[in-house]
PDB file of C-alpha atoms and ligand atoms in Angstrom:
ATOM      1  CA  UNK A   1      84.495 -47.448   7.550  1.00 78.00           C
ATOM      2  CA  UNK A   2      83.346 -49.684   4.732  1.00 83.00           C
ATOM      3  CA  UNK A   3      80.082 -51.457   5.654  1.00 86.00           C
ATOM      4  CA  UNK A   4      78.640 -54.495   4.119  1.00 91.00           C
ATOM      5  CA  UNK A   5      76.863 -52.681   1.216  1.00 88.00           C
ATOM      6  CA  UNK A   6      80.265 -51.035   0.130  1.00 87.00           C
ATOM      7  CA  UNK A   7      82.081 -54.378   0.462  1.00 91.00           C
ATOM      8  CA  UNK A   8      79.326 -55.965  -1.745  1.00 92.00           C
ATOM      9  CA  UNK A   9      79.470 -53.144  -4.357  1.00 89.00           C
ATOM     10  CA  UNK A  10      83.292 -53.496  -4.383  1.00 91.00           C
ATOM     11  CA  UNK A  11      82.992 -57.263  -5.128  1.00 94.00           C
ATOM     12  CA  UNK A  12      80.483 -56.671  -7.801  1.00 91.00           C
ATOM     13  CA  UNK A  13      82.727 -54.043  -9.452  1.00 90.00           C
ATOM     14  CA  UNK A  14      85.530 -56.529 -10.246  1.00 94.00           C
ATOM     15  CA  UNK A  15      84.335 -60.101  -9.895  1.00 95.00           C
ATOM     16  CA  UNK A  16      83.639 -60.729 -13.521  1.00 95.00           C
ATOM     17  CA  UNK A  17      86.910 -58.981 -14.633  1.00 95.00           C
ATOM     18  CA  UNK A  18      89.170 -61.115 -12.393  1.00 97.00           C
ATOM     19  CA  UNK A  19      87.486 -64.575 -12.983  1.00 98.00           C
ATOM     20  CA  UNK A  20      89.814 -66.971 -14.655  1.00 98.00           C
ATOM     21  CA  UNK A  21      92.824 -64.625 -14.192  1.00 98.00           C
ATOM     22  CA  UNK A  22      96.225 -66.318 -13.535  1.00 98.00           C
ATOM     23  CA  UNK A  23      98.342 -64.683 -10.869  1.00 98.00           C
ATOM     24  CA  UNK A  24     101.604 -63.402 -12.285  1.00 98.00           C
ATOM     25  CA  UNK A  25     103.135 -61.959  -9.032  1.00 97.00           C
ATOM     26  CA  UNK A  26     102.195 -60.458  -5.682  1.00 97.00           C
ATOM     27  CA  UNK A  27     103.729 -57.309  -4.198  1.00 95.00           C
ATOM     28  CA  UNK A  28     103.402 -56.682  -0.381  1.00 94.00           C
ATOM     29  CA  UNK A  29     103.802 -53.215   1.273  1.00 91.00           C
ATOM     30  CA  UNK A  30     103.800 -52.465   5.011  1.00 90.00           C
ATOM     31  CA  UNK A  31     102.281 -55.080   7.356  1.00 90.00           C
ATOM     32  CA  UNK A  32      98.585 -55.225   7.594  1.00 90.00           C
ATOM     33  CA  UNK A  33      96.440 -56.331  10.418  1.00 90.00           C
ATOM     34  CA  UNK A  34      97.508 -60.072  10.147  1.00 90.00           C
ATOM     35  CA  UNK A  35     100.350 -61.643   8.304  1.00 92.00           C
ATOM     36  CA  UNK A  36      99.635 -62.962   4.794  1.00 95.00           C
ATOM     37  CA  UNK A  37     100.174 -66.578   5.920  1.00 93.00           C
ATOM     38  CA  UNK A  38     102.248 -67.745   2.977  1.00 95.00           C
ATOM     39  CA  UNK A  39     105.145 -66.527   0.892  1.00 96.00           C
ATOM     40  CA  UNK A  40     103.850 -63.992  -1.737  1.00 96.00           C
ATOM     41  CA  UNK A  41     105.530 -66.098  -4.391  1.00 97.00           C
ATOM     42  CA  UNK A  42     103.527 -69.143  -3.426  1.00 97.00           C
ATOM     43  CA  UNK A  43     100.530 -67.559  -5.056  1.00 98.00           C
ATOM     44  CA  UNK A  44     102.121 -67.236  -8.448  1.00 98.00           C
ATOM     45  CA  UNK A  45     100.449 -69.441 -11.058  1.00 98.00           C
ATOM     46  CA  UNK A  46      97.125 -69.813  -9.252  1.00 98.00           C
ATOM     47  CA  UNK A  47      93.906 -69.130 -11.151  1.00 98.00           C
ATOM     48  CA  UNK A  48      91.131 -67.117  -9.698  1.00 98.00           C
ATOM     49  CA  UNK A  49      87.799 -69.067  -9.872  1.00 98.00           C
ATOM     50  CA  UNK A  50      85.664 -66.339  -8.432  1.00 98.00           C
ATOM     51  CA  UNK A  51      85.221 -63.693  -5.588  1.00 98.00           C
ATOM     52  CA  UNK A  52      82.632 -64.356  -2.825  1.00 97.00           C
ATOM     53  CA  UNK A  53      81.777 -62.441   0.242  1.00 97.00           C
ATOM     54  CA  UNK A  54      81.030 -63.418   3.775  1.00 96.00           C
ATOM     55  CA  UNK A  55      79.998 -60.472   6.073  1.00 95.00           C
ATOM     56  CA  UNK A  56      82.640 -57.823   5.299  1.00 94.00           C
ATOM     57  CA  UNK A  57      85.211 -60.405   4.080  1.00 96.00           C
ATOM     58  CA  UNK A  58      85.883 -60.706   0.395  1.00 97.00           C
ATOM     59  CA  UNK A  59      86.786 -64.435  -0.435  1.00 98.00           C
ATOM     60  CA  UNK A  60      89.049 -64.694  -3.557  1.00 98.00           C
ATOM     61  CA  UNK A  61      88.708 -68.446  -4.479  1.00 98.00           C
ATOM     62  CA  UNK A  62      91.813 -69.744  -6.395  1.00 98.00           C
ATOM     63  CA  UNK A  63      91.998 -73.164  -8.084  1.00 98.00           C
ATOM     64  CA  UNK A  64      93.951 -74.107  -4.851  1.00 96.00           C
ATOM     65  CA  UNK A  65      93.364 -72.057  -1.740  1.00 97.00           C
ATOM     66  CA  UNK A  66      91.739 -68.780  -0.716  1.00 98.00           C
ATOM     67  CA  UNK A  67      92.526 -65.213   0.037  1.00 97.00           C
ATOM     68  CA  UNK A  68      90.461 -63.507   2.668  1.00 97.00           C
ATOM     69  CA  UNK A  69      90.407 -59.741   2.289  1.00 97.00           C
ATOM     70  CA  UNK A  70      89.167 -57.224   4.881  1.00 95.00           C
ATOM     71  CA  UNK A  71      89.058 -53.517   4.302  1.00 92.00           C
ATOM     72  CA  UNK A  72      89.263 -52.688   7.847  1.00 90.00           C
ATOM     73  CA  UNK A  73      88.569 -48.975   8.772  1.00 87.00           C
ATOM     74  CA  UNK A  74      89.968 -47.162   5.654  1.00 86.00           C
ATOM     75  CA  UNK A  75      90.768 -49.839   3.086  1.00 90.00           C
ATOM     76  CA  UNK A  76      89.621 -49.729  -0.662  1.00 89.00           C
ATOM     77  CA  UNK A  77      90.209 -52.039  -3.674  1.00 93.00           C
ATOM     78  CA  UNK A  78      90.962 -51.234  -7.132  1.00 92.00           C
ATOM     79  CA  UNK A  79      91.172 -53.573 -10.047  1.00 95.00           C
ATOM     80  CA  UNK A  80      92.609 -52.349 -13.287  1.00 94.00           C
ATOM     81  CA  UNK A  81      94.726 -53.469 -16.324  1.00 92.00           C
ATOM     82  CA  UNK A  82      97.368 -50.730 -15.672  1.00 88.00           C
ATOM     83  CA  UNK A  83      98.203 -49.252 -12.410  1.00 92.00           C
ATOM     84  CA  UNK A  84     100.947 -46.882 -11.504  1.00 94.00           C
ATOM     85  CA  UNK A  85     103.672 -48.281  -9.100  1.00 94.00           C
ATOM     86  CA  UNK A  86     102.292 -48.846  -5.591  1.00 94.00           C
ATOM     87  CA  UNK A  87     102.241 -45.745  -3.489  1.00 94.00           C
ATOM     88  CA  UNK A  88     102.717 -45.213   0.307  1.00 94.00           C
ATOM     89  CA  UNK A  89      99.322 -46.629   1.243  1.00 94.00           C
ATOM     90  CA  UNK A  90      99.184 -49.440  -1.287  1.00 95.00           C
ATOM     91  CA  UNK A  91      99.989 -52.540   0.655  1.00 95.00           C
ATOM     92  CA  UNK A  92      98.985 -55.482  -1.391  1.00 96.00           C
ATOM     93  CA  UNK A  93      99.053 -55.984  -5.241  1.00 97.00           C
ATOM     94  CA  UNK A  94      97.783 -59.174  -6.758  1.00 97.00           C
ATOM     95  CA  UNK A  95      99.056 -58.877 -10.268  1.00 97.00           C
ATOM     96  CA  UNK A  96      97.221 -61.147 -12.706  1.00 97.00           C
ATOM     97  CA  UNK A  97      96.949 -61.855 -16.435  1.00 98.00           C
ATOM     98  CA  UNK A  98      93.796 -59.743 -16.528  1.00 97.00           C
ATOM     99  CA  UNK A  99      94.753 -56.839 -14.313  1.00 96.00           C
ATOM    100  CA  UNK A 100      96.010 -56.000 -10.850  1.00 96.00           C
ATOM    101  CA  UNK A 101      93.938 -56.058  -7.661  1.00 96.00           C
ATOM    102  CA  UNK A 102      95.276 -53.381  -5.293  1.00 95.00           C
ATOM    103  CA  UNK A 103      94.507 -52.730  -1.625  1.00 95.00           C
ATOM    104  CA  UNK A 104      95.011 -49.148  -0.514  1.00 93.00           C
ATOM    105  CA  UNK A 105      94.784 -48.713   3.249  1.00 91.00           C
ATOM    106  CA  UNK A 106      96.094 -45.609   4.960  1.00 90.00           C
ATOM    107  CA  UNK A 107      95.358 -46.804   8.499  1.00 91.00           C
ATOM    108  CA  UNK A 108      96.287 -50.435   7.828  1.00 91.00           C
ATOM    109  CA  UNK A 109      93.516 -52.145   9.867  1.00 91.00           C
ATOM    110  CA  UNK A 110      92.692 -54.102   6.824  1.00 93.00           C
ATOM    111  CA  UNK A 111      93.847 -57.663   6.188  1.00 94.00           C
ATOM    112  CA  UNK A 112      94.842 -60.072   3.429  1.00 96.00           C
ATOM    113  CA  UNK A 113      95.102 -63.635   4.722  1.00 97.00           C
ATOM    114  CA  UNK A 114      95.931 -66.758   2.763  1.00 97.00           C
ATOM    115  CA  UNK A 115      94.326 -70.068   3.802  1.00 97.00           C
ATOM    116  CA  UNK A 116      94.435 -73.510   2.087  1.00 97.00           C
ATOM    117  CA  UNK A 117      90.748 -74.241   2.822  1.00 96.00           C
ATOM    118  CA  UNK A 118      87.905 -72.461   4.625  1.00 94.00           C
ATOM    119  CA  UNK A 119      88.186 -75.096   7.287  1.00 93.00           C
ATOM    120  CA  UNK A 120      91.641 -73.793   8.163  1.00 94.00           C
ATOM    121  CA  UNK A 121      91.499 -72.742  11.994  1.00 93.00           C
ATOM    122  CA  UNK A 122      92.350 -69.193  10.934  1.00 92.00           C
ATOM    123  CA  UNK A 123      89.492 -68.991   8.574  1.00 95.00           C
ATOM    124  CA  UNK A 124      87.265 -70.578  11.083  1.00 94.00           C
ATOM    125  CA  UNK A 125      88.294 -68.046  13.702  1.00 93.00           C
ATOM    126  CA  UNK A 126      87.469 -65.127  11.156  1.00 93.00           C
ATOM    127  CA  UNK A 127      84.334 -66.469   9.547  1.00 94.00           C
ATOM    128  CA  UNK A 128      82.955 -69.219  11.827  1.00 91.00           C
ATOM    129  CA  UNK A 129      81.010 -67.082  14.372  1.00 90.00           C
ATOM    130  CA  UNK A 130      79.312 -64.892  11.952  1.00 94.00           C
ATOM    131  CA  UNK A 131      75.602 -64.397  11.719  1.00 95.00           C
ATOM    132  CA  UNK A 132      73.244 -64.940   8.745  1.00 97.00           C
ATOM    133  CA  UNK A 133      73.959 -63.111   5.483  1.00 96.00           C
ATOM    134  CA  UNK A 134      71.161 -60.449   5.209  1.00 96.00           C
ATOM    135  CA  UNK A 135      70.978 -60.549   1.440  1.00 94.00           C
ATOM    136  CA  UNK A 136      71.106 -64.166   0.941  1.00 93.00           C
ATOM    137  CA  UNK A 137      68.287 -66.785   1.060  1.00 91.00           C
ATOM    138  CA  UNK A 138      69.872 -68.167   4.159  1.00 89.00           C
ATOM    139  CA  UNK A 139      68.410 -65.236   6.011  1.00 95.00           C
ATOM    140  CA  UNK A 140      64.837 -66.448   6.563  1.00 95.00           C
ATOM    141  CA  UNK A 141      62.062 -64.947   8.822  1.00 97.00           C
ATOM    142  CA  UNK A 142      61.730 -68.186  10.758  1.00 96.00           C
ATOM    143  CA  UNK A 143      65.453 -68.318  11.547  1.00 96.00           C
ATOM    144  CA  UNK A 144      65.496 -64.567  12.465  1.00 97.00           C
ATOM    145  CA  UNK A 145      62.542 -65.002  14.788  1.00 97.00           C
ATOM    146  CA  UNK A 146      64.064 -68.042  16.460  1.00 97.00           C
ATOM    147  CA  UNK A 147      67.422 -66.262  17.041  1.00 97.00           C
ATOM    148  CA  UNK A 148      65.854 -63.089  18.352  1.00 98.00           C
ATOM    149  CA  UNK A 149      63.674 -65.150  20.890  1.00 97.00           C
ATOM    150  CA  UNK A 150      67.100 -66.140  22.612  1.00 96.00           C
ATOM    151  CA  UNK A 151      68.268 -62.600  23.096  1.00 97.00           C
ATOM    152  CA  UNK A 152      67.198 -60.464  26.073  1.00 95.00           C
ATOM    153  CA  UNK A 153      69.307 -57.556  25.010  1.00 97.00           C
ATOM    154  CA  UNK A 154      67.989 -54.419  23.273  1.00 98.00           C
ATOM    155  CA  UNK A 155      67.092 -55.065  19.672  1.00 98.00           C
ATOM    156  CA  UNK A 156      69.526 -52.336  18.417  1.00 98.00           C
ATOM    157  CA  UNK A 157      72.508 -54.044  20.256  1.00 97.00           C
ATOM    158  CA  UNK A 158      71.495 -57.443  18.974  1.00 97.00           C
ATOM    159  CA  UNK A 159      71.392 -56.158  15.339  1.00 97.00           C
ATOM    160  CA  UNK A 160      74.775 -54.446  15.784  1.00 96.00           C
ATOM    161  CA  UNK A 161      76.531 -57.442  17.417  1.00 94.00           C
ATOM    162  CA  UNK A 162      76.466 -59.339  14.145  1.00 94.00           C
ATOM    163  CA  UNK A 163      75.852 -62.803  15.670  1.00 92.00           C
ATOM    164  CA  UNK A 164      72.304 -63.043  14.515  1.00 96.00           C
ATOM    165  CA  UNK A 165      72.622 -61.179  11.210  1.00 97.00           C
ATOM    166  CA  UNK A 166      75.811 -59.619   9.842  1.00 96.00           C
ATOM    167  CA  UNK A 167      76.339 -56.321   8.151  1.00 92.00           C
ATOM    168  CA  UNK A 168      73.637 -54.168   9.979  1.00 93.00           C
ATOM    169  CA  UNK A 169      76.013 -51.414  11.102  1.00 90.00           C
ATOM    170  CA  UNK A 170      75.073 -48.355  13.093  1.00 91.00           C
ATOM    171  CA  UNK A 171      73.366 -46.470  10.337  1.00 90.00           C
ATOM    172  CA  UNK A 172      71.535 -49.414   9.036  1.00 92.00           C
ATOM    173  CA  UNK A 173      70.243 -50.555  12.409  1.00 95.00           C
ATOM    174  CA  UNK A 174      68.801 -47.128  13.210  1.00 95.00           C
ATOM    175  CA  UNK A 175      67.176 -46.835   9.789  1.00 94.00           C
ATOM    176  CA  UNK A 176      65.787 -50.442   9.717  1.00 96.00           C
ATOM    177  CA  UNK A 177      64.279 -49.947  13.268  1.00 98.00           C
ATOM    178  CA  UNK A 178      62.721 -46.818  12.097  1.00 98.00           C
ATOM    179  CA  UNK A 179      61.142 -48.416   9.018  1.00 97.00           C
ATOM    180  CA  UNK A 180      59.831 -51.232  11.212  1.00 98.00           C
ATOM    181  CA  UNK A 181      58.458 -48.721  13.848  1.00 98.00           C
ATOM    182  CA  UNK A 182      60.290 -50.404  16.696  1.00 98.00           C
ATOM    183  CA  UNK A 183      62.056 -48.640  19.593  1.00 98.00           C
ATOM    184  CA  UNK A 184      65.782 -49.418  19.574  1.00 98.00           C
ATOM    185  CA  UNK A 185      65.620 -50.263  23.211  1.00 98.00           C
ATOM    186  CA  UNK A 186      62.919 -52.871  22.987  1.00 98.00           C
ATOM    187  CA  UNK A 187      64.068 -56.256  24.125  1.00 98.00           C
ATOM    188  CA  UNK A 188      64.666 -58.541  21.160  1.00 98.00           C
ATOM    189  CA  UNK A 189      63.038 -61.502  22.811  1.00 98.00           C
ATOM    190  CA  UNK A 190      59.927 -59.520  23.612  1.00 97.00           C
ATOM    191  CA  UNK A 191      59.089 -58.531  19.916  1.00 98.00           C
ATOM    192  CA  UNK A 192      55.879 -59.964  18.628  1.00 97.00           C
ATOM    193  CA  UNK A 193      56.004 -62.105  15.493  1.00 96.00           C
ATOM    194  CA  UNK A 194      54.334 -59.331  13.436  1.00 97.00           C
ATOM    195  CA  UNK A 195      56.909 -56.811  14.515  1.00 97.00           C
ATOM    196  CA  UNK A 196      59.821 -59.161  13.968  1.00 98.00           C
ATOM    197  CA  UNK A 197      58.476 -59.873  10.407  1.00 98.00           C
ATOM    198  CA  UNK A 198      58.482 -55.906   9.647  1.00 98.00           C
ATOM    199  CA  UNK A 199      61.997 -55.741  10.973  1.00 98.00           C
ATOM    200  CA  UNK A 200      63.197 -58.604   8.776  1.00 98.00           C
ATOM    201  CA  UNK A 201      61.780 -56.728   5.680  1.00 97.00           C
ATOM    202  CA  UNK A 202      63.229 -53.476   6.872  1.00 97.00           C
ATOM    203  CA  UNK A 203      66.782 -54.844   7.341  1.00 96.00           C
ATOM    204  CA  UNK A 204      66.749 -56.434   3.805  1.00 95.00           C
ATOM    205  CA  UNK A 205      65.265 -53.317   2.261  1.00 94.00           C
ATOM    206  CA  UNK A 206      67.804 -50.893   3.919  1.00 91.00           C
ATOM    207  CA  UNK A 207      70.841 -52.997   2.848  1.00 92.00           C
ATOM    208  CA  UNK A 208      69.639 -53.858  -0.652  1.00 91.00           C
ATOM    209  CA  UNK A 209      68.910 -50.149  -1.243  1.00 88.00           C
ATOM    210  CA  UNK A 210      72.406 -49.227  -0.082  1.00 86.00           C
ATOM    211  CA  UNK A 211      73.913 -51.814  -2.474  1.00 87.00           C
ATOM    212  CA  UNK A 212      71.842 -50.360  -5.345  1.00 84.00           C
ATOM    213  CA  UNK A 213      72.773 -46.771  -4.553  1.00 79.00           C
ATOM    214  CA  UNK A 214      76.341 -47.663  -4.067  1.00 73.00           C
ATOM    215  CA  UNK A 215      76.738 -49.056  -7.545  1.00 52.00           C
ATOM    216  CA  UNK A 216      76.606 -45.720  -9.079  1.00 49.00           C
ATOM    217  CA  UNK A 217      78.615 -43.919  -6.255  1.00 49.00           C
ATOM    218  CA  UNK A 218      81.481 -46.411  -6.571  1.00 46.00           C
ATOM    219  CA  UNK A 219      81.764 -46.220 -10.290  1.00 44.00           C
ATOM    220  CA  UNK A 220      81.905 -42.318 -10.151  1.00 41.00           C
ATOM    221  CA  UNK A 221      84.662 -42.491  -7.456  1.00 40.00           C
ATOM    222  CA  UNK A 222      86.634 -45.223  -9.185  1.00 44.00           C
ATOM    223  CA  UNK A 223      86.954 -43.363 -12.440  1.00 31.00           C
ATOM    224  CA  UNK A 224      88.438 -40.478 -10.467  1.00 33.00           C
ATOM    225  CA  UNK A 225      90.832 -41.683  -8.074  1.00 37.00           C
ATOM    226  CA  UNK A 226      89.871 -45.207  -7.071  1.00 47.00           C
ATOM    227  CA  UNK A 227      88.632 -44.238  -3.561  1.00 43.00           C
ATOM    228  CA  UNK A 228      85.148 -45.611  -2.578  1.00 45.00           C
ATOM    229  CA  UNK A 229      83.271 -42.848  -0.707  1.00 44.00           C
ATOM    230  CA  UNK A 230      80.585 -43.478   1.833  1.00 47.00           C
ATOM    231  CA  UNK A 231      77.243 -43.852   0.320  1.00 51.00           C
ATOM    232  CA  UNK A 232      74.904 -40.957   0.278  1.00 57.00           C
ATOM    233  CA  UNK A 233      72.029 -42.700   1.767  1.00 61.00           C
ATOM    234  CA  UNK A 234      68.805 -40.910   2.135  1.00 78.00           C
ATOM    235  CA  UNK A 235      68.397 -41.318   5.949  1.00 87.00           C
ATOM    236  CA  UNK A 236      65.196 -41.033   7.942  1.00 93.00           C
ATOM    237  CA  UNK A 237      66.574 -40.723  11.409  1.00 95.00           C
ATOM    238  CA  UNK A 238      70.322 -41.360  11.495  1.00 92.00           C
ATOM    239  CA  UNK A 239      72.255 -38.162  12.527  1.00 92.00           C
ATOM    240  CA  UNK A 240      69.070 -36.134  12.508  1.00 94.00           C
ATOM    241  CA  UNK A 241      68.825 -35.520  16.296  1.00 96.00           C
ATOM    242  CA  UNK A 242      66.420 -32.656  17.070  1.00 97.00           C
ATOM    243  CA  UNK A 243      65.294 -32.371  13.398  1.00 97.00           C
ATOM    244  CA  UNK A 244      61.743 -33.111  12.352  1.00 98.00           C
ATOM    245  CA  UNK A 245      60.875 -36.758  11.662  1.00 98.00           C
ATOM    246  CA  UNK A 246      60.148 -37.120   7.938  1.00 97.00           C
ATOM    247  CA  UNK A 247      56.987 -39.032   8.649  1.00 97.00           C
ATOM    248  CA  UNK A 248      55.384 -37.266  11.774  1.00 98.00           C
ATOM    249  CA  UNK A 249      57.379 -34.045  12.178  1.00 98.00           C
ATOM    250  CA  UNK A 250      58.053 -34.616  15.906  1.00 98.00           C
ATOM    251  CA  UNK A 251      61.781 -34.134  16.828  1.00 98.00           C
ATOM    252  CA  UNK A 252      64.122 -37.137  16.290  1.00 98.00           C
ATOM    253  CA  UNK A 253      65.893 -38.363  19.507  1.00 98.00           C
ATOM    254  CA  UNK A 254      69.374 -39.349  20.051  1.00 98.00           C
ATOM    255  CA  UNK A 255      70.430 -41.729  22.900  1.00 98.00           C
ATOM    256  CA  UNK A 256      73.632 -43.738  23.579  1.00 97.00           C
ATOM    257  CA  UNK A 257      73.512 -47.452  23.521  1.00 95.00           C
ATOM    258  CA  UNK A 258      76.786 -49.369  24.191  1.00 91.00           C
ATOM    259  CA  UNK A 259      78.996 -46.285  23.335  1.00 91.00           C
ATOM    260  CA  UNK A 260      77.175 -45.876  20.017  1.00 94.00           C
ATOM    261  CA  UNK A 261      74.587 -43.193  19.088  1.00 96.00           C
ATOM    262  CA  UNK A 262      71.150 -44.517  18.312  1.00 97.00           C
ATOM    263  CA  UNK A 263      68.581 -42.220  16.522  1.00 97.00           C
ATOM    264  CA  UNK A 264      64.779 -42.835  16.559  1.00 98.00           C
ATOM    265  CA  UNK A 265      61.440 -41.016  16.423  1.00 98.00           C
ATOM    266  CA  UNK A 266      59.643 -41.457  19.901  1.00 98.00           C
ATOM    267  CA  UNK A 267      56.318 -41.195  18.031  1.00 98.00           C
ATOM    268  CA  UNK A 268      56.781 -43.435  15.082  1.00 98.00           C
ATOM    269  CA  UNK A 269      58.683 -45.940  17.301  1.00 98.00           C
ATOM    270  CA  UNK A 270      56.580 -46.018  20.412  1.00 94.00           C
ATOM    271  CA  UNK A 271      57.807 -49.158  21.875  1.00 92.00           C
TER     272      UNK A 271
HETATM  273 ZN1   ZN B 301      58.001 -39.709  13.509  1.00 85.08          ZN
END
């Protein structure tokens, strides 16, 4: 499943190329998670201002209106001047004066939704409840501390929920907690200021590193077949149950938290 770093790298890979492009036509394939919300031909003639991102949504800003794109479980985007006709899994083509933006999504949990403004009830429903952006200036230590003080759940669950900070998926949550030396089962509200500060740094570091690494990965994959693979992160604990901790050599443990696997080192993450 594409995580926040992959979505951000995807955005970076085509934002400059699509800016100022005029929409020539739109081709829609099989239904996606939600309907487009306008007639495809209504988008013809609009000009792309830029492409932003909020959590895992890409926001294509036109001179009038917005397209919200989500890659779902298996979606990937391609932007190129010349593309072959859409295949069986290509469900949305935005054909512009500067190239075609194509969504390929075999499982079709992805979405392309048009809204006139971001204040639209549908946009609000999709974007309104989201936590802070971990790679933006909005994500500050004081705000993070204040939000965690309100949560009695385990810190891993709070990170995964996305309502304090978005984009910390299962791998990133395990890795950030390891870097910060915090036991994933620790109650969020009970963490000292010093430990929250370490976690704050760790979350930013883990995600920023994934975006950095992803840049080269995505370019490699794009030139081949346009499929973005999962990033080959150098993990410290995730998926390493029973193997030696890379810091202290004691075995990494796996537990279940809310149906998800959590990996941690009982020695490096004592409490
Ligand atoms: Zn260890």
